[in-house]
Amino acid sequence: FVALWGFALSITRYSIPEEMEEGSFVANLATDLGLDVRSLLERNAKLDVIHSKNYLDINKDTGELIIRERMDRESICTTKTTSCFLKMDVILSNPVRIFNIELEILDINDNAPVFRRKTMHLDVSEATPAGERFSLTNAVDADVGANSVKTYYLSESKYFSINIQTGSDGSKYVDLVLSAKLDREEDAIHNLILTAVDGGVPPRSGTASIIINVLDINDNAPTFSQPVFAVNVSENSPVGTVVMTLNATDLDGGANADLVYSYTLYTSEKTQELFSLDPKSGEIRVKGVIDYEENQSFEMHVQAQDRGANQLSGHCKVMVYVTDLNDNHPEVIIKSLKRSVTEDVSVGTLIAVVSVSDRDSGDNGDVDLTLNQQEALPFLLNKSSEGYFELLVSRPLDREVKGRYDIKLLVTDRGSPALTENETITLEILDVNDNAPMFSQSFYTIHVMENNPPGALLTSLSAHDPDLNENQYLVYFIMEKEIVNMSMSMLFSINPENGDLYGLKTFDYEREKEFLFHIEARDSGVPPLSSNVTVHIVILDQNDNNPIIVSPWRGHGSVVEEVIPRSTEKGHLVTKVVAIDADSEQNARVTYQLLQISDSTLFSLDQYNGEIRTTRMFSYRDPRQQRLVVIAKDNGQPALSATVTIKISTVEHSMTFLETTELPLEYEVFTNLNLYLVIGLGAVSFLLLITILVIIVLKCQKPKPKAIKMPPANRNSLISQRSSTIADSTLISSDAYWYSLFLAETRKGKVVVRQPIIPKGAGYFVSSIPRSIGPSETTDSRASTLE
């Protein structure tokens, strides 16, 4: 054990430089330790580094010690010493054996010198004497020995140099030495480069910047660019006008170059009262009124003084020459003035008397007076005497065009430049009642829907009067006009203050369709003026009348009966439904529809003329009686209608006329007929009435009673004859239809129908129907088909 321990205490040492590459050969351990290469593998040789990272490894195949990881001497040995060792043990087992190894890491020059401060600032007064020393920050180098900092170098300068010193530990220190006196006005800042170089091979270096700021001393006096300045200024220049700006220079800096300008004792008090001198900028400004007639020139003595500890100053002289100007403005004075006139004053009326003058002499004292002609004014100036002018009315005035005039009088002298003065006269134009009220339209058309509520506002009429006060206060009237013994004031009313027009009654389009009257607007002037406007009231139709079925005629609530033979052909006219509507236009346009029908395949209805025709022949299966309900409907919104029920009976045989007679049938022709409309239409159709009456008289002559063999006649022929008479009348309008229908079939209020005398036992006959009495009955108690 003692022998083994003693052997373990033996130490093997190696030396290698730092930064060797990985895998680099260090030594052959097997040879140096006297071991067999195979025993390293068999005895499980391992390397144990003491207190450090394992930078080495053993190649067990060759027994060599190699670099496992690159080594940095400065990282392994943090203390700055000349020697650096790495201690490790090689351990073998079976039996255990330990070998001590020390590896010395040699320094190489792998680090450059570094300054702790890259930039160093120094403030040096320009009064500092030569030879003054200034300490600088030294450079450091992580390497040791010869590889550490060896010397310093300074960039070229005629004012500075360096002095290198060595410390007790061998460190190099450097001082900056002032070699020559500084002048801030020549160079205010000096930029130097300090370089540190180590002793390695090859050598490495590091640099630092030195910035030297030269501090100023007050060693320069202010100076002006020239000793005497000359400048011109116009008289009457406004206060604050810049005459000139003095600019002195001082080569010093800071407070030593901050200048203050002031007048010296040689400058008169009068000059100082008229001109101001800015102490900071040196600006000379006008402070008082400069008059050429009092002073033609001014002399100023100015000094510029710095703010240094020992103040220095510079001096100059400023000559100010005054330029003469036309400095007196002309004057205009109103001697007599009318403040207001009426608009009906005559041309040539005197408004004002004006005098003009100028204190200058020569051309500067000659003046001209004019009116400002920015707008055409109805005035003119008339020179009455030297320096006096009259302001007169030149053309008629109109307050409605312009109610106020600002008359600007402009007086100008003949100096150069010319001076002007102005005076404004305000003239009020008083109103007279010279304008009649005017409506915006000369004719008003107002549409009013019928059935309007009484008192409803129809429209608002407004007139305008350009006059003022009572001359423009308007009152509205309806100019009286009678219509059918009725005054317009009973139909319409107008608000006399605002012109609102009201309807006093409910209008009916079927009675009155329009009104035409005049409305007058009158002002309150003296004398009053007025104008009128035509108002056309148009009543608009409203669908307020149901259609009235006039054919086939029937009593109220009764059914119309028609008889036709069963042998009737297709297209035969059974009857014609005619309805009239008291409304107009679309509200009076009547169309017909079948509301109910027993057999829709048997009859057709023309929706426009109301003709009911057969669409096929009767068959034995068709019932003997057919019932149709026809509705007559207008085109209004909403639509109104009326209905009629027609009962159609079929017979097997034809009726034979044995003899004819005239049977008068009376009924109320004018029931619910508008009397006014009939009178109007009768007047228009007077000539037509005479012609038709002659024809009716000829047709109504009673023939001699005798048996005449008549051709086969039947009820259908009578109905067809009557229907064709109605169908021939063109339905132009509801009123026209009424007239044509009754005019064609009446004579003195009775309808005359030629009818055969039915033999006794026959089914039907027609008798005279008294006015307002219902139809008579047959022996079989059946109603007359004519009804």
GROMACS .gro file of N, CA, C and O in nm, residues 403 406 483 640 647:
model
   20
  403GLY      N    1  -8.394  10.221  -5.061
  403GLY     CA    2  -8.450  10.308  -4.959
  403GLY      C    3  -8.348  10.389  -4.883
  403GLY      O    4  -8.386  10.474  -4.801
  406ASP      N    5  -7.587  10.562  -4.921
  406ASP     CA    6  -7.464  10.605  -4.854
  406ASP      C    7  -7.378  10.672  -4.961
  406ASP      O    8  -7.309  10.605  -5.039
  483ILE      N    9 -12.527   8.531  -5.890
  483ILE     CA   10 -12.545   8.413  -5.975
  483ILE      C   11 -12.677   8.350  -5.934
  483ILE      O   12 -12.691   8.300  -5.821
  640LEU      N   13 -12.024   5.254  -5.769
  640LEU     CA   14 -12.164   5.244  -5.728
  640LEU      C   15 -12.242   5.168  -5.835
  640LEU      O   16 -12.201   5.168  -5.953
  647LYS      N   17 -13.736   3.881  -6.599
  647LYS     CA   18 -13.797   3.749  -6.608
  647LYS      C   19 -13.838   3.726  -6.752
  647LYS      O   20 -13.921   3.800  -6.807
   0.00000   0.00000   0.00000
